[in-house]
Amino acid sequence: MTAPVRGPGSGKIMDSIKVVGGAELNGVIPISGAKNATLPLMIASLLTDETLTLTNVPRLRDVAQLTQILSNHGVDYSVNGKRNGQDELAGQTLNLTAREIVDTTAPYELVSKMRASFWVIGPLVARMHEARVSLPGGCAIGTRPVDFFIDGLAALGADIDIEAGYVVVRAPGGLKGARVEFPKVSVGATHTIMMAATLAEGETEIVNAAREPEVVDLAKCLKAMGAEIEGEGTSTIRIQGRQRLHGARHAVVPDRIETGTYAMAVAMTGGNVLLQGAQSDLLESALDTLRQAGVEITQSAEGIRVYRNGNGIQPVDVTTEPFPGFPTDLQAQFMALMTRAGGSSRITETIFENRFMHVQELARLGASIQVDGRTATVEGVSTLRGAPVMATDLRASVSLVIAGLAAEGETTVNRVYHLDRGFERLEDKLTRCGARIERITN
Ligand code: UD1
């Protein structure tokens, strides 16, 4: 049985979320498959003419959007229907088949909606020896250049031109394995060069590779497709190119950012929640930080249990870093938590410039935060008060929901469009645990 790829809820751009603060969270939250793994895994389907089946795929706007982009290149897709008795939050099974690539151009109208879609450039040039991909858009969190991608593909022997906002890559004789050293850790560039290298001639060595669990998950899937890769999860990855890859079946790794986000929500409200299916080895640094803040965390076969009783929240300093450090994608949520800590904490963002857009909105709820360059100093306050706030990017939006869960009265988070890109049925998952939260469809 097949069904269209489902995006989240009603998902209108101007929807808002209303939160009435003060309720503890208690119960079970199922953790979805990782958005940031699903996107490159879907893109990997371009590397073979056989079917790639992905299970545990989250229902998210970005996933639905990427199916549009891939089908433009000629990828057929189908989604398995739900079995009787299956939880409505169970992941989807997505079948992707790129039997024939009909178009090697990824147009501006599609790529500008989601930065990660730029990554199709690697598989397209590897398989078709040419690609024309628009420069990307995505979350407004500072300038996010593509120089590492261009330099990496050039090292693999591609000719590259920038023409009218498009990156045009040609490798008439196919890509050739080479040493690619990134000046700075980049998740997207690591995904892209690793995928491209699977079909290059000879060996590619990626130096200063990203070690994120999503890179490991992609490597695992590529290996199931017949690729030869070693060193994933370390900073040097070696790939022996193959003439072709084949179909495979792969289960998407649990979402460590969703896990960390709900752990911070429970830390904020107090209570006791099982994050079902979550894996602590994917986010040790964030969990250690929460333990220092006074939260009890235990791993069991079922998932991660997060518990905070009546004790207050302790202030903790954090600096964002590439994996295994504290993730930038949890920085906004952690800042929301620190607004209620019993003292002062310093939060330093080293991955993206301009990733403090949530500060002004948290201030509207009564938070006390001073930003000096890359560091925000948060003075914990005893009370936050509900107010209308505006979501500005994916992780910032959810930080406002976390703050709203602990604020007195009603908080309306406007423009939740970004939330739907990355959090599957957030309001359902929180309501199941006792939160007073609802979506207002405008
Ligand atoms: C991915 C994640 C995003 C996360 C980020 C960092 C997905 C879909 N997105 O984004 O949620 O916040 O990793 O963990 O997985 N850079 C360059 N030149 C380049 C590429 C990157 O200078 O060519 C810089 C960026 O501006 C940034 C840093 O490298 O300062 C890291 O960015 P990168 O890891 O590439 O982020 P994304 O892969 O876009």
Short mmCIF file of N, CA and C and ligand atoms in Angstrom, two decimals, residues 36 39 115-116 119 143-149 184-188 328-329 351-352 355, ligand 1:
data_model
loop_
_atom_site.label_atom_id
_atom_site.label_comp_id
_atom_site.label_asym_id
_atom_site.label_seq_id
_atom_site.Cartn_x
_atom_site.Cartn_y
_atom_site.Cartn_z
N ASN A 36 18.15 15.15 10.36
CA ASN A 36 19.45 15.44 9.75
C ASN A 36 20.16 14.20 9.22
N LEU A 39 17.67 13.33 5.61
CA LEU A 39 17.88 14.12 4.38
C LEU A 39 19.05 13.58 3.55
N ARG A 115 18.38 24.24 2.61
CA ARG A 115 19.80 24.25 2.32
C ARG A 115 20.35 22.86 2.00
N ALA A 116 19.89 21.85 2.75
CA ALA A 116 20.47 20.51 2.60
C ALA A 116 20.27 19.95 1.19
N TRP A 119 23.08 19.37 -1.30
CA TRP A 119 23.96 18.19 -1.22
C TRP A 119 23.74 17.22 -2.37
N THR A 143 25.87 33.59 7.49
CA THR A 143 26.21 33.20 6.13
C THR A 143 26.68 31.75 6.15
N ARG A 144 26.18 30.95 5.25
CA ARG A 144 26.56 29.54 5.23
C ARG A 144 27.09 29.26 3.83
N PRO A 145 28.38 29.47 3.64
CA PRO A 145 28.95 29.35 2.30
C PRO A 145 29.04 27.90 1.84
N VAL A 146 29.44 27.70 0.56
CA VAL A 146 29.57 26.34 0.02
C VAL A 146 30.98 26.09 -0.51
N ASP A 147 31.94 26.88 -0.03
CA ASP A 147 33.31 26.75 -0.55
C ASP A 147 33.92 25.37 -0.30
N PHE A 148 33.58 24.71 0.82
CA PHE A 148 34.18 23.39 1.10
C PHE A 148 33.68 22.35 0.09
N PHE A 149 32.43 22.51 -0.34
CA PHE A 149 31.85 21.58 -1.32
C PHE A 149 32.59 21.76 -2.66
N LYS A 184 37.59 23.37 8.16
CA LYS A 184 36.74 23.45 9.36
C LYS A 184 35.77 22.28 9.24
N VAL A 185 35.32 21.75 10.35
CA VAL A 185 34.40 20.60 10.29
C VAL A 185 33.07 21.04 9.68
N SER A 186 32.64 20.34 8.65
CA SER A 186 31.34 20.63 8.03
C SER A 186 30.58 19.32 7.83
N VAL A 187 29.40 19.27 8.41
CA VAL A 187 28.57 18.07 8.29
C VAL A 187 28.16 17.87 6.83
N GLY A 188 27.61 18.93 6.23
CA GLY A 188 27.09 18.81 4.86
C GLY A 188 28.19 18.49 3.85
N THR A 328 25.34 22.73 18.38
CA THR A 328 24.75 24.05 18.14
C THR A 328 23.24 23.96 18.02
N ASP A 329 22.74 22.81 17.56
CA ASP A 329 21.29 22.67 17.39
C ASP A 329 20.54 22.52 18.72
N ILE A 351 29.86 27.65 16.16
CA ILE A 351 29.63 27.04 14.83
C ILE A 351 29.05 28.06 13.85
N PHE A 352 28.02 28.76 14.27
CA PHE A 352 27.37 29.73 13.38
C PHE A 352 27.41 31.12 13.99
N ARG A 355 23.60 33.22 15.56
CA ARG A 355 22.62 32.22 15.98
C ARG A 355 22.08 32.53 17.37
C1 UD1 B 1 24.25 20.67 9.55
C2 UD1 B 1 22.89 20.48 10.16
C3 UD1 B 1 22.54 21.64 11.08
C4 UD1 B 1 23.65 21.83 12.12
C5 UD1 B 1 25.02 21.93 11.46
C6 UD1 B 1 26.14 21.97 12.46
C7 UD1 B 1 21.62 19.19 8.56
C8 UD1 B 1 20.50 19.14 7.58
N1 UD1 B 1 21.90 20.38 9.11
O1 UD1 B 1 24.19 21.84 8.77
O2 UD1 B 1 21.30 21.35 11.70
O3 UD1 B 1 23.39 23.02 12.84
O4 UD1 B 1 25.23 20.80 10.59
O5 UD1 B 1 26.11 20.85 13.28
O6 UD1 B 1 22.22 18.18 8.86
N2 UD1 B 1 30.93 26.13 6.25
C9 UD1 B 1 31.76 26.86 5.42
N3 UD1 B 1 31.87 26.46 4.10
C10 UD1 B 1 31.19 25.41 3.60
C11 UD1 B 1 30.35 24.66 4.47
C12 UD1 B 1 30.25 25.05 5.80
O7 UD1 B 1 32.38 27.82 5.83
O8 UD1 B 1 31.32 25.11 2.41
C13 UD1 B 1 30.83 26.53 7.68
C14 UD1 B 1 29.41 26.99 8.05
O9 UD1 B 1 29.20 28.33 7.70
C15 UD1 B 1 29.43 26.77 9.55
C16 UD1 B 1 30.30 25.52 9.71
O10 UD1 B 1 31.02 25.39 8.48
O11 UD1 B 1 30.05 27.84 10.21
C17 UD1 B 1 29.56 24.26 9.97
O12 UD1 B 1 28.48 24.13 9.07
P1 UD1 B 1 28.03 22.71 8.53
O13 UD1 B 1 28.47 21.64 9.44
O14 UD1 B 1 28.38 22.62 7.09
O15 UD1 B 1 26.44 22.84 8.63
P2 UD1 B 1 25.36 22.16 7.71
O16 UD1 B 1 25.89 20.88 7.17
O17 UD1 B 1 24.78 23.15 6.78
#
